[in-house]
PDB file of C-alpha atoms in Angstrom:
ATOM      1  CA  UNK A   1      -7.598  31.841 -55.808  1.00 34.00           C
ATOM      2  CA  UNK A   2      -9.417  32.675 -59.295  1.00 39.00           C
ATOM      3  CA  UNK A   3     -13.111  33.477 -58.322  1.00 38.00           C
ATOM      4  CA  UNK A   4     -14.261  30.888 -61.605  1.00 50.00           C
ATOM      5  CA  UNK A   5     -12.998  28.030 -59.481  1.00 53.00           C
ATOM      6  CA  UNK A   6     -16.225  26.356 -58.400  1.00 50.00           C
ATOM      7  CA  UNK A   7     -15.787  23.990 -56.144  1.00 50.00           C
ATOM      8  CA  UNK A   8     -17.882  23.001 -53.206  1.00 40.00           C
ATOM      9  CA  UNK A   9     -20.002  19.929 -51.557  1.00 40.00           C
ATOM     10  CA  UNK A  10     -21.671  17.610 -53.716  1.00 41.00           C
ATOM     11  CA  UNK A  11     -25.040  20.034 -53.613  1.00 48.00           C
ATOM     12  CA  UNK A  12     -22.953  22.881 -55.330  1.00 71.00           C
ATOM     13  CA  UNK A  13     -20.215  21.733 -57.778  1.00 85.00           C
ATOM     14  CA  UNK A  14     -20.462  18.458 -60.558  1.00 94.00           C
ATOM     15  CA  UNK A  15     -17.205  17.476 -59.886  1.00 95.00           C
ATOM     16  CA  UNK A  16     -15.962  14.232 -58.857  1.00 95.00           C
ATOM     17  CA  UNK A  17     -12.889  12.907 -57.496  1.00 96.00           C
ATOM     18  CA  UNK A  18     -11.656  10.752 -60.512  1.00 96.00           C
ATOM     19  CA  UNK A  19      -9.869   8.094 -58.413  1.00 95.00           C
ATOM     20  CA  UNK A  20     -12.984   6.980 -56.301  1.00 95.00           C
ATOM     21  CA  UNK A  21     -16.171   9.059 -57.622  1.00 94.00           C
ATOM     22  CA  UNK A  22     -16.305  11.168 -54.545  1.00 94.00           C
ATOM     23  CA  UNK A  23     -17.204  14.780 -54.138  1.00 92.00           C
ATOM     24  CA  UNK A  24     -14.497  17.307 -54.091  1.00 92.00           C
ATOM     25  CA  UNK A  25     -14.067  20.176 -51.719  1.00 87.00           C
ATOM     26  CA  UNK A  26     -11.654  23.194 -51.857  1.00 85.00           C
ATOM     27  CA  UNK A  27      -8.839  23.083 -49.383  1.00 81.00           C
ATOM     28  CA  UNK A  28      -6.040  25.881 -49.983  1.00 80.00           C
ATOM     29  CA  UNK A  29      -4.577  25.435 -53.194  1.00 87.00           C
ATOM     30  CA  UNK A  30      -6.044  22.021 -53.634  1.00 90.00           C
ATOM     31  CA  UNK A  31      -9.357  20.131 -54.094  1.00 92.00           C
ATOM     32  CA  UNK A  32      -9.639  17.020 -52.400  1.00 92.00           C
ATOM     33  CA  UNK A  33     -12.206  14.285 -51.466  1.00 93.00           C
ATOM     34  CA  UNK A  34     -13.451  12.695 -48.184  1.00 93.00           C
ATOM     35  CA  UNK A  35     -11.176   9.592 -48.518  1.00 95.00           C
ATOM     36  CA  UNK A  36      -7.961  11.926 -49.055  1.00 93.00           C
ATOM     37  CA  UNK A  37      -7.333  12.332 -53.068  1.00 94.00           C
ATOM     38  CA  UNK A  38      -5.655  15.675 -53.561  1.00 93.00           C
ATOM     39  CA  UNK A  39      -5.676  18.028 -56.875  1.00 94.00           C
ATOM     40  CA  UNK A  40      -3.845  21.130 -57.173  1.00 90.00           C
ATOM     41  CA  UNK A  41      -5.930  23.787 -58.690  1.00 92.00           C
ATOM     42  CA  UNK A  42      -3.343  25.692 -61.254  1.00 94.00           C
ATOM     43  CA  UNK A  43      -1.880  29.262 -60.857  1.00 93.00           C
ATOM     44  CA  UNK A  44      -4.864  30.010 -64.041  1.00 93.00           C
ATOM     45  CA  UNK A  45      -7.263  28.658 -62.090  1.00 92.00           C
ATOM     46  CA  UNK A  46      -7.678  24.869 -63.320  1.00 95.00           C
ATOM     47  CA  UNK A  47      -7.887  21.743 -61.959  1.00 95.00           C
ATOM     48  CA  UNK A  48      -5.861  18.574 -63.091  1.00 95.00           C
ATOM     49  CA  UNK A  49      -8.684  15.633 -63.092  1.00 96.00           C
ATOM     50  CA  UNK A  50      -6.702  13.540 -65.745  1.00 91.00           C
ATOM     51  CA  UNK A  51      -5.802   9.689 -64.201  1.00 80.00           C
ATOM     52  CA  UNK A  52      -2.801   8.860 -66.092  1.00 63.00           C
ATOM     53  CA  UNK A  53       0.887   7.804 -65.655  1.00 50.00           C
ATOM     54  CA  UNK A  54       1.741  10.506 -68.412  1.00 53.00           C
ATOM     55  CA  UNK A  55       1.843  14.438 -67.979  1.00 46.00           C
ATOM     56  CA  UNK A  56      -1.136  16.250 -68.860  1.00 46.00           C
ATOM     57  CA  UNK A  57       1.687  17.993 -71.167  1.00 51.00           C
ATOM     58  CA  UNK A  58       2.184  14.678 -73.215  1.00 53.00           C
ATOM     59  CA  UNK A  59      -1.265  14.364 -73.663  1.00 54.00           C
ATOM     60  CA  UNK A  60      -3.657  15.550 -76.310  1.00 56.00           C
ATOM     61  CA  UNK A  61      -2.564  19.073 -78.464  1.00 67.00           C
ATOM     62  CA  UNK A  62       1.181  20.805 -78.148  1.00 75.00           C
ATOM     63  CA  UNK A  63       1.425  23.825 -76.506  1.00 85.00           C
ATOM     64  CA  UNK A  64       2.121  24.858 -80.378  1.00 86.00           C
ATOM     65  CA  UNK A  65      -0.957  23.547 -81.856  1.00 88.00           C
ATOM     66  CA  UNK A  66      -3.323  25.067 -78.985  1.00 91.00           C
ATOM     67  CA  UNK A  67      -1.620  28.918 -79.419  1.00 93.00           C
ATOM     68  CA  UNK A  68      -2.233  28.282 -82.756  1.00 93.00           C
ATOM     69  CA  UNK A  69      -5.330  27.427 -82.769  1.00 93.00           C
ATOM     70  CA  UNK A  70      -6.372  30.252 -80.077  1.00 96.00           C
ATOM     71  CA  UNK A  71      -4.369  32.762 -82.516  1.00 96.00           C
ATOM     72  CA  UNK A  72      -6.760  31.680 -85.633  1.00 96.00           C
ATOM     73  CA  UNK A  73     -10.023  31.666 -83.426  1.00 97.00           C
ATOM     74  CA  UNK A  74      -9.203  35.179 -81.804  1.00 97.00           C
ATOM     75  CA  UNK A  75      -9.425  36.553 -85.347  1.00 97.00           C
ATOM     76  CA  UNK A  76     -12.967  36.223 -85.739  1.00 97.00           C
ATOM     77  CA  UNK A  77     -13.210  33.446 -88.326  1.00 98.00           C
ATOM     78  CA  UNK A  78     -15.426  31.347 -87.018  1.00 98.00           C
ATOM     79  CA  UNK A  79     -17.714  34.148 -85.173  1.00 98.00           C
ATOM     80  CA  UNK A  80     -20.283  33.265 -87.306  1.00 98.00           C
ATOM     81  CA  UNK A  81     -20.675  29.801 -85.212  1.00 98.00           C
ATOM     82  CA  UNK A  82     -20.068  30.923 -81.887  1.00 98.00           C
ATOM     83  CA  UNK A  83     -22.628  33.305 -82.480  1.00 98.00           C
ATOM     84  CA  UNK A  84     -24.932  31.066 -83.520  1.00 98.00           C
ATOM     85  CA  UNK A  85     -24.510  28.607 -79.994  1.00 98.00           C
ATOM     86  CA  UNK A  86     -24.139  31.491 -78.035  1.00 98.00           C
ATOM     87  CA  UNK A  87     -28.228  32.720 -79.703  1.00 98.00           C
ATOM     88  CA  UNK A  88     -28.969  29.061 -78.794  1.00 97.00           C
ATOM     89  CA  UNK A  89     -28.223  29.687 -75.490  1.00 98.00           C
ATOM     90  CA  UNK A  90     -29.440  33.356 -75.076  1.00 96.00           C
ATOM     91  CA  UNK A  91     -32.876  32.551 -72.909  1.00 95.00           C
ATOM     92  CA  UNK A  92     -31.072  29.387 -71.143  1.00 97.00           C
ATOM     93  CA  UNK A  93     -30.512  29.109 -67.677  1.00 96.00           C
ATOM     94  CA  UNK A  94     -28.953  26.776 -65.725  1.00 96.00           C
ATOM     95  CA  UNK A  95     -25.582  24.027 -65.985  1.00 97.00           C
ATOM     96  CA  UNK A  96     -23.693  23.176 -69.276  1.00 98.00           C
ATOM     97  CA  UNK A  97     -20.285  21.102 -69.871  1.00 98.00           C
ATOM     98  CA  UNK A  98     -18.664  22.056 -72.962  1.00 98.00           C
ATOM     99  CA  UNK A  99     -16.930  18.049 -74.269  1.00 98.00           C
ATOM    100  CA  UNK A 100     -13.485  19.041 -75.731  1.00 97.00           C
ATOM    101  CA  UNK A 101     -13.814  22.266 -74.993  1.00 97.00           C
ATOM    102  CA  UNK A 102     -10.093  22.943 -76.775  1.00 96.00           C
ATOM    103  CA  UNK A 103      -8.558  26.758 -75.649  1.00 97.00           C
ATOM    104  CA  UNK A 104     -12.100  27.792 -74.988  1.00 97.00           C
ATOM    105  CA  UNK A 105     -13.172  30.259 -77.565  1.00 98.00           C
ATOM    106  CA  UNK A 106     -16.686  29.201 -77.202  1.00 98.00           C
ATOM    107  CA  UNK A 107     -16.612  28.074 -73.998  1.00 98.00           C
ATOM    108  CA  UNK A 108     -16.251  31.664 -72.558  1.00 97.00           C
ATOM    109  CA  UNK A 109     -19.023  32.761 -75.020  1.00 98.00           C
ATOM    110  CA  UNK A 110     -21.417  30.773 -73.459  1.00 98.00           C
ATOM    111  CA  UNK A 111     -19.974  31.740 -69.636  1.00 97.00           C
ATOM    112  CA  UNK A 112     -20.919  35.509 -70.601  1.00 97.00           C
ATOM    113  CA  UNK A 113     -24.556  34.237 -70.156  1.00 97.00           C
ATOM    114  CA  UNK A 114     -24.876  35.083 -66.214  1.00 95.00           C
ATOM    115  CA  UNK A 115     -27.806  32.569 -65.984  1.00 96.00           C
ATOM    116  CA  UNK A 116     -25.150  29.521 -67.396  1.00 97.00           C
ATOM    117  CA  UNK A 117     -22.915  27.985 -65.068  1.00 95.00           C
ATOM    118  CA  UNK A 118     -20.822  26.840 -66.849  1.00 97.00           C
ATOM    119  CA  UNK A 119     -17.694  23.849 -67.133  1.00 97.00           C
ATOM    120  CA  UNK A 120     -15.400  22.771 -69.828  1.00 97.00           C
ATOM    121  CA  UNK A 121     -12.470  20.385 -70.130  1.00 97.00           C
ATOM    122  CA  UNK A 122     -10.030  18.800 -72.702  1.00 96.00           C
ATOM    123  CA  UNK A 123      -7.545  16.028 -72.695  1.00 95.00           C
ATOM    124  CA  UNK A 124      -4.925  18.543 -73.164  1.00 94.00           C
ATOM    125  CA  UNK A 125      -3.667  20.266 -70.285  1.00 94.00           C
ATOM    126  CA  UNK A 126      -2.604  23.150 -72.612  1.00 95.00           C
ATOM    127  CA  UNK A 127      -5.834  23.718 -74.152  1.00 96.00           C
ATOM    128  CA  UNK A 128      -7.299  23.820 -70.881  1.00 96.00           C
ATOM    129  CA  UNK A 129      -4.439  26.701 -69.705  1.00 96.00           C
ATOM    130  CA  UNK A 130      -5.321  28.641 -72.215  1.00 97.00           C
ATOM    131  CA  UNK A 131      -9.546  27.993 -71.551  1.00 97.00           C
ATOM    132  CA  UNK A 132      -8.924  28.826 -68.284  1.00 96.00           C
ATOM    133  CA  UNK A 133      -7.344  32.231 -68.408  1.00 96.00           C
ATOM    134  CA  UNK A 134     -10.507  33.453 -71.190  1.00 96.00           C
ATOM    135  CA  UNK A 135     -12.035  33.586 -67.380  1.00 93.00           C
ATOM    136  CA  UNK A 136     -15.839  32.757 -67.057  1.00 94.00           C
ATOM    137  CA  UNK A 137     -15.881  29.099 -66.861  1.00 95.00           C
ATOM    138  CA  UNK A 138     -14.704  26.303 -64.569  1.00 95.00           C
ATOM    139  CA  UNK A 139     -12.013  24.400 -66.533  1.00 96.00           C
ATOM    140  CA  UNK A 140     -10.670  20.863 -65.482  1.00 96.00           C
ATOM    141  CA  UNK A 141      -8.138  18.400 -67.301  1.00 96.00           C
ATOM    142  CA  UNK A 142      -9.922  14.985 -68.137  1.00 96.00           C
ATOM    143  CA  UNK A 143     -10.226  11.944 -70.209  1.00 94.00           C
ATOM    144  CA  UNK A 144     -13.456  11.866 -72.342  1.00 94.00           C
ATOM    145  CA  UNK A 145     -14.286   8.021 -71.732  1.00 93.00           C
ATOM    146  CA  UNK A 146     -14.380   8.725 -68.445  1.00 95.00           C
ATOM    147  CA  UNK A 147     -15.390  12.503 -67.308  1.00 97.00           C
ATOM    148  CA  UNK A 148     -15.049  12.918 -63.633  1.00 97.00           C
ATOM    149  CA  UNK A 149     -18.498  14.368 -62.985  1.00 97.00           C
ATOM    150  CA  UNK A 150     -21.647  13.475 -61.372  1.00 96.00           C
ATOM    151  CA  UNK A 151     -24.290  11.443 -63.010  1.00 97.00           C
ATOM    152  CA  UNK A 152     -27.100  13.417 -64.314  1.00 97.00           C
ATOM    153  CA  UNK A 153     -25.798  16.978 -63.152  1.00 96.00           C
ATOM    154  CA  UNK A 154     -25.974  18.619 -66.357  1.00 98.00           C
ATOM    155  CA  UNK A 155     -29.018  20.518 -67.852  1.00 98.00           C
ATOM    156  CA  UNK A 156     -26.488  20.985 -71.530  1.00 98.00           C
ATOM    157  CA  UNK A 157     -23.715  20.040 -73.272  1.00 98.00           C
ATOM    158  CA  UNK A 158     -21.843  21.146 -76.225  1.00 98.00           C
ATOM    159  CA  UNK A 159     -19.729  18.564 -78.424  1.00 97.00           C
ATOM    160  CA  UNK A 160     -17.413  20.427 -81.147  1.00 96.00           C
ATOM    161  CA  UNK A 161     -15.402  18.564 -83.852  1.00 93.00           C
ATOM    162  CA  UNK A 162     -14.307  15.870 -80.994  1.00 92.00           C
ATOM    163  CA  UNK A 163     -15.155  12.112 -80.999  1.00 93.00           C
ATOM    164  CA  UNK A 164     -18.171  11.158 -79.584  1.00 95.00           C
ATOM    165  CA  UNK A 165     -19.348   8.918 -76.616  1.00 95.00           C
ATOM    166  CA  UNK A 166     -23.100   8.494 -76.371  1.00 94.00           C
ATOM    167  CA  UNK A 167     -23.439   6.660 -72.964  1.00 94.00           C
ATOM    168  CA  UNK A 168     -20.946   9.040 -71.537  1.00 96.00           C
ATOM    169  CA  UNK A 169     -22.892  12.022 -72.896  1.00 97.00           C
ATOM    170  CA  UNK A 170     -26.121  10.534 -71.655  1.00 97.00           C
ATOM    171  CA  UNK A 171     -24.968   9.962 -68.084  1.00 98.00           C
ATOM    172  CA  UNK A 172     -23.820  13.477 -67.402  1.00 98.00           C
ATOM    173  CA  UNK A 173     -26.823  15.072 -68.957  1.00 98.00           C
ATOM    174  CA  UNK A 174     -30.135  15.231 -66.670  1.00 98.00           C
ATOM    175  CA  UNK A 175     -33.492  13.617 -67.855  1.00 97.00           C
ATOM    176  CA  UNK A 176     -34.241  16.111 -70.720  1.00 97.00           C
ATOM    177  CA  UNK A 177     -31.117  17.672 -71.027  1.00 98.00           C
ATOM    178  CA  UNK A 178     -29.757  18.965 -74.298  1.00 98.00           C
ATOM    179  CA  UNK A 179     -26.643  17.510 -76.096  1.00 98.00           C
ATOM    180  CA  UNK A 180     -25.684  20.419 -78.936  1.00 98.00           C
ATOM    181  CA  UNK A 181     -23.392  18.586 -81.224  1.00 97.00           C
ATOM    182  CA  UNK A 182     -20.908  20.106 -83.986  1.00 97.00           C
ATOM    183  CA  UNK A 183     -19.720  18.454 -87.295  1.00 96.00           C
ATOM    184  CA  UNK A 184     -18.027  20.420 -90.581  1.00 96.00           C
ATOM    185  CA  UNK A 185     -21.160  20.718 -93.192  1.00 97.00           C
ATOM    186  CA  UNK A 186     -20.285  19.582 -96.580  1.00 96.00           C
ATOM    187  CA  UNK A 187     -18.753  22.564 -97.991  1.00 97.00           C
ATOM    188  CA  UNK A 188     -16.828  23.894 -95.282  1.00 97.00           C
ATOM    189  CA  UNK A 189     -13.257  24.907 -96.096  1.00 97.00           C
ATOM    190  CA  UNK A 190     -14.338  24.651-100.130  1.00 97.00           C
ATOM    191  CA  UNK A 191     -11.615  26.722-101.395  1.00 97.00           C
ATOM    192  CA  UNK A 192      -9.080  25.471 -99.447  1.00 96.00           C
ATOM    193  CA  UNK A 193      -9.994  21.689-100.475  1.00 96.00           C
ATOM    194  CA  UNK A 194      -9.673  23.265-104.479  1.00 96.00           C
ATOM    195  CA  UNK A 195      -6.128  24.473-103.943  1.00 95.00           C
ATOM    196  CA  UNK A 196      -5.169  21.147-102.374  1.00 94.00           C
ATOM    197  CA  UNK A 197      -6.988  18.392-104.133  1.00 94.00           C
ATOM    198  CA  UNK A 198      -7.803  17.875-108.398  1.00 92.00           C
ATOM    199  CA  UNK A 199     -10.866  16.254-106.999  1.00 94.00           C
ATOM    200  CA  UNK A 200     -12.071  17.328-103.706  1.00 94.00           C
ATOM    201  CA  UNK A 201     -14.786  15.896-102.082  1.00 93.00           C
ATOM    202  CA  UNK A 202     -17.445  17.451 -99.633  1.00 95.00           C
ATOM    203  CA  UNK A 203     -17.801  16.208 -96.216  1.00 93.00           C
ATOM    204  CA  UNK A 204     -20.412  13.497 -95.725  1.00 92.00           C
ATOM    205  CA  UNK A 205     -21.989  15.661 -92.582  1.00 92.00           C
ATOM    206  CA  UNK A 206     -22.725  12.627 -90.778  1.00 91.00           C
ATOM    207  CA  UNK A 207     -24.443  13.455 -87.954  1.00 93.00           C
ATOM    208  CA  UNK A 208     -23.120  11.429 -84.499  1.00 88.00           C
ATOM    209  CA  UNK A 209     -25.220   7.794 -84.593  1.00 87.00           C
ATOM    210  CA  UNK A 210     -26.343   7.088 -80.961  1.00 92.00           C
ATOM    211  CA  UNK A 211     -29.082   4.695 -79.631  1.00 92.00           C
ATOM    212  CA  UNK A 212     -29.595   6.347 -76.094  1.00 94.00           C
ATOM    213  CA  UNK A 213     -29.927   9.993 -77.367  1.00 96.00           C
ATOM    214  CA  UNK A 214     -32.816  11.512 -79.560  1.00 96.00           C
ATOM    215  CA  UNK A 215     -32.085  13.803 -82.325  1.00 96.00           C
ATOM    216  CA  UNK A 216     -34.753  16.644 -81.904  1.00 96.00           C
ATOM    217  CA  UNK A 217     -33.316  18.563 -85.047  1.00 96.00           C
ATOM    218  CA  UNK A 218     -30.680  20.329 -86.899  1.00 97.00           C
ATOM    219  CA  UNK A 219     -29.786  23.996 -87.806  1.00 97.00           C
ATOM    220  CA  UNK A 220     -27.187  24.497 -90.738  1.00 98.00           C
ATOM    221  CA  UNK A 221     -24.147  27.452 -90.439  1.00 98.00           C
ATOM    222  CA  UNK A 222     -22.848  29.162 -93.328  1.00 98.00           C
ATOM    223  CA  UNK A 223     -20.827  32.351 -94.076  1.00 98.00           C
ATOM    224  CA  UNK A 224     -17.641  33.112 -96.066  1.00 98.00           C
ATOM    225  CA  UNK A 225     -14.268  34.377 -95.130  1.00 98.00           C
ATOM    226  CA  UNK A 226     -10.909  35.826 -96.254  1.00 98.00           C
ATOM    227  CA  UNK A 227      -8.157  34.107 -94.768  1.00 97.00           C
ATOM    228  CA  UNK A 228      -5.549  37.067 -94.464  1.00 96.00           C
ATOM    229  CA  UNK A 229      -2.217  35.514 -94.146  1.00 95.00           C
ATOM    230  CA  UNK A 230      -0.486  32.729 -94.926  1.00 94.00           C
ATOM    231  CA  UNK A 231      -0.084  31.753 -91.560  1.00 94.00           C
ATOM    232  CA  UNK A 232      -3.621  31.536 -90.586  1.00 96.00           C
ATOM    233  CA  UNK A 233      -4.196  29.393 -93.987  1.00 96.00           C
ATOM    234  CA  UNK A 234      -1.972  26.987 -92.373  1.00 93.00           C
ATOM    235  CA  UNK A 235      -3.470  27.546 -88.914  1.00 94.00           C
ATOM    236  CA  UNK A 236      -7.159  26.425 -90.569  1.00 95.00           C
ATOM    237  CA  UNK A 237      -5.491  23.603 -91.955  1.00 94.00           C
ATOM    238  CA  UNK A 238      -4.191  22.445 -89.451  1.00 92.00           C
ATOM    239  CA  UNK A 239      -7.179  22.243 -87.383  1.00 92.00           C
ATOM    240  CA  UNK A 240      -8.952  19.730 -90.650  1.00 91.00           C
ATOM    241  CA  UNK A 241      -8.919  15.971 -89.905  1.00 87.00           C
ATOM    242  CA  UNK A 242      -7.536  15.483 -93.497  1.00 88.00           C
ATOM    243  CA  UNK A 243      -4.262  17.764 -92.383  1.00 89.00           C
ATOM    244  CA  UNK A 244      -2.193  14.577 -91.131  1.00 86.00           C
ATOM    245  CA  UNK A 245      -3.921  12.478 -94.580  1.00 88.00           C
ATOM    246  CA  UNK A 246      -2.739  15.313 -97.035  1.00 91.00           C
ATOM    247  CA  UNK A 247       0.763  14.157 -99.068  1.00 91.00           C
ATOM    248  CA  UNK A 248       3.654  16.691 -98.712  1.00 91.00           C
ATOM    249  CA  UNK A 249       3.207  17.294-102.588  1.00 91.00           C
ATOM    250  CA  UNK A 250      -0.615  18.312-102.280  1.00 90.00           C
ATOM    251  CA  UNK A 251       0.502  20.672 -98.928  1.00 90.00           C
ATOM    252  CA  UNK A 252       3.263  22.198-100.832  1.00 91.00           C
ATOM    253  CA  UNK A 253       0.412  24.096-102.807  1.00 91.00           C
ATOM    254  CA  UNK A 254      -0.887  26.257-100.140  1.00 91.00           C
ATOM    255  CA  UNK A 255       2.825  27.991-100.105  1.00 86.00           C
ATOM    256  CA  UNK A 256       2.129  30.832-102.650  1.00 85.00           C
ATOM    257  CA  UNK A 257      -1.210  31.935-101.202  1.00 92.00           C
ATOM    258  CA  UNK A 258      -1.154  35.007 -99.545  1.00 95.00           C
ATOM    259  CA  UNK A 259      -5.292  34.829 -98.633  1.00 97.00           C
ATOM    260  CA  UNK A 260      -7.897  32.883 -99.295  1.00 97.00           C
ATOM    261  CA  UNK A 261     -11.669  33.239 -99.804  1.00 98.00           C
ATOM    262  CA  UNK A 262     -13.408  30.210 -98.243  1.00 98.00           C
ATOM    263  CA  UNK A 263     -17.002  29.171 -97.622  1.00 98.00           C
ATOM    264  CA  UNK A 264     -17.529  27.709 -94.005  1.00 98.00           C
ATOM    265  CA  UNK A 265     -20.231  25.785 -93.189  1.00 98.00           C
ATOM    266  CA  UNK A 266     -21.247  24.163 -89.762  1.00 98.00           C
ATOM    267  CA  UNK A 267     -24.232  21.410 -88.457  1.00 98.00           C
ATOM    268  CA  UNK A 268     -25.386  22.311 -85.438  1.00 98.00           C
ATOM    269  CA  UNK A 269     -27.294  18.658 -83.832  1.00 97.00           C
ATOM    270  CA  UNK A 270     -29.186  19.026 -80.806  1.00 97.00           C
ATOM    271  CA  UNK A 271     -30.053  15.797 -79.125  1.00 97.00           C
ATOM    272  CA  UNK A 272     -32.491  15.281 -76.134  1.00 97.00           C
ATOM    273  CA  UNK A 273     -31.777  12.656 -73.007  1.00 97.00           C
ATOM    274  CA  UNK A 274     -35.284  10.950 -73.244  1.00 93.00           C
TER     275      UNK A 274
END
């Protein structure tokens, strides 16, 4: 069994049995609760926590779409932002849940911190494949309106370019905990936006409203990168909300670029549990 699996009594692991709320405990090649519910834990070491009629395959990104997007992240592009949560983190001890935590390139930045313990899931059960086998964190399959973990049993929680539920949020995160939320700042992807659109527009870096959190501040991310190959021009493009709104015509102009020199820029919220 992969030594990240944590999984223990209700005093050791913030897991919960997503069927009836119940603490899990590692039997074999399963976790399962008092009344019976049974999970395999995966050959890479993650646990399938998603209650649904469909696959954890059908759900969420492709198995295409989350190699890609590992591919593009394992080329250092966005190191610049990883290194910045990973310095938030540096003199932080304790529990943290990374929300959407995708094939977990930051994820297993933050596990390197041996004073973290720390957890990350995503709806797809690709993504969370992937996360897993980075090593360092406990990884887990789940729906984000509903995470299967104990109230209050997080001191963090990181929350990257993924919708966002404030009473969720709230509930896993302890009284004080921190809530370190990610959103594109207004010139990110600049250059790209120029070759696609006559008019482009920056982002509005609206911050996440919520009435049970407190914003306690913001800290702004910016560097600029070559894009080196087509392919990873597509691959960041791909991973934009306004991929899917883009016309065929306006995507056909990315074809003749070879690279691409882009600004990035990222919004790092951090928001307090009162």
């Amino acid at each position: 069994m992969p030594r990240d699996v944590v999984i223990a009594g209700a005093a050791d692991s913030p897991l919960r049995c997503p069927v009836c709320g119940g603490s899990l405990s590692l039997r074999g090649k399963a976790v399962s609760c008092a009344k019976g519910h049974s999970f395999d834990v995966a050959r890479e070491g993650y646990i399938n926590l998603l209650r649904s009629q469909k696959s954890g395959d059908r759900m969420g990104d492709s198995k295409e779409s989350a190699r890609s997007r590992r591919d593009f992240l394992d080329k250092g592009y966005y190191r610049p932002l990883r290194s910045a949560l990973t310095a938030l983190f540096a003199e932080k001890r304790g529990t943290v849940l990374d929300i959407c935590c995708g094939e977990g390139y930051y994820t297993a930045a933050l596990a390197e911190n041996p004073a973290l313990a720390v957890y990350g899931f995503d709806l797809s059960k690709e993504m969370v494949r992937l996360a897993a086998k980075r090593g360092g964190a406990t990884c887990f399959v789940a729906n984000l309106a509903a995470i299967p973990v104990a109230d209050a049993s997080f001191d963090y929680a990181t929350h990257l370019f993924a919708p966002f539920h404030e009473r969720e949020f709230s509930r896993i995160l302890k009284s004080g905990g921190t809530l370190y939320s990610v959103v594109p700042g207004g010139r990110h992807l600049w250059a790209l936006k120029e070759k696609l659109y006559d008019v482009p527009y920056p982002n509005d870096e609206e911050l996440p409203a919520t009435e049970v959190l407190k914003l306690k501040g913001t800290q702004k991310i910016t560097a600029e990168i070559t894009l080196r190959s087509p392919r990873d021009i597509e691959a960041v493009f791909r991973m934009t909300p306004y991929y899917y709104h883009t016309s065929q015509k306006d995507r056909d102009k990315l074809g003749g670029l070879e690279t691409l020199t882009t600004e990035i820029e990222f919004v790092i919220a951090a928001y307090e549990k009162p």
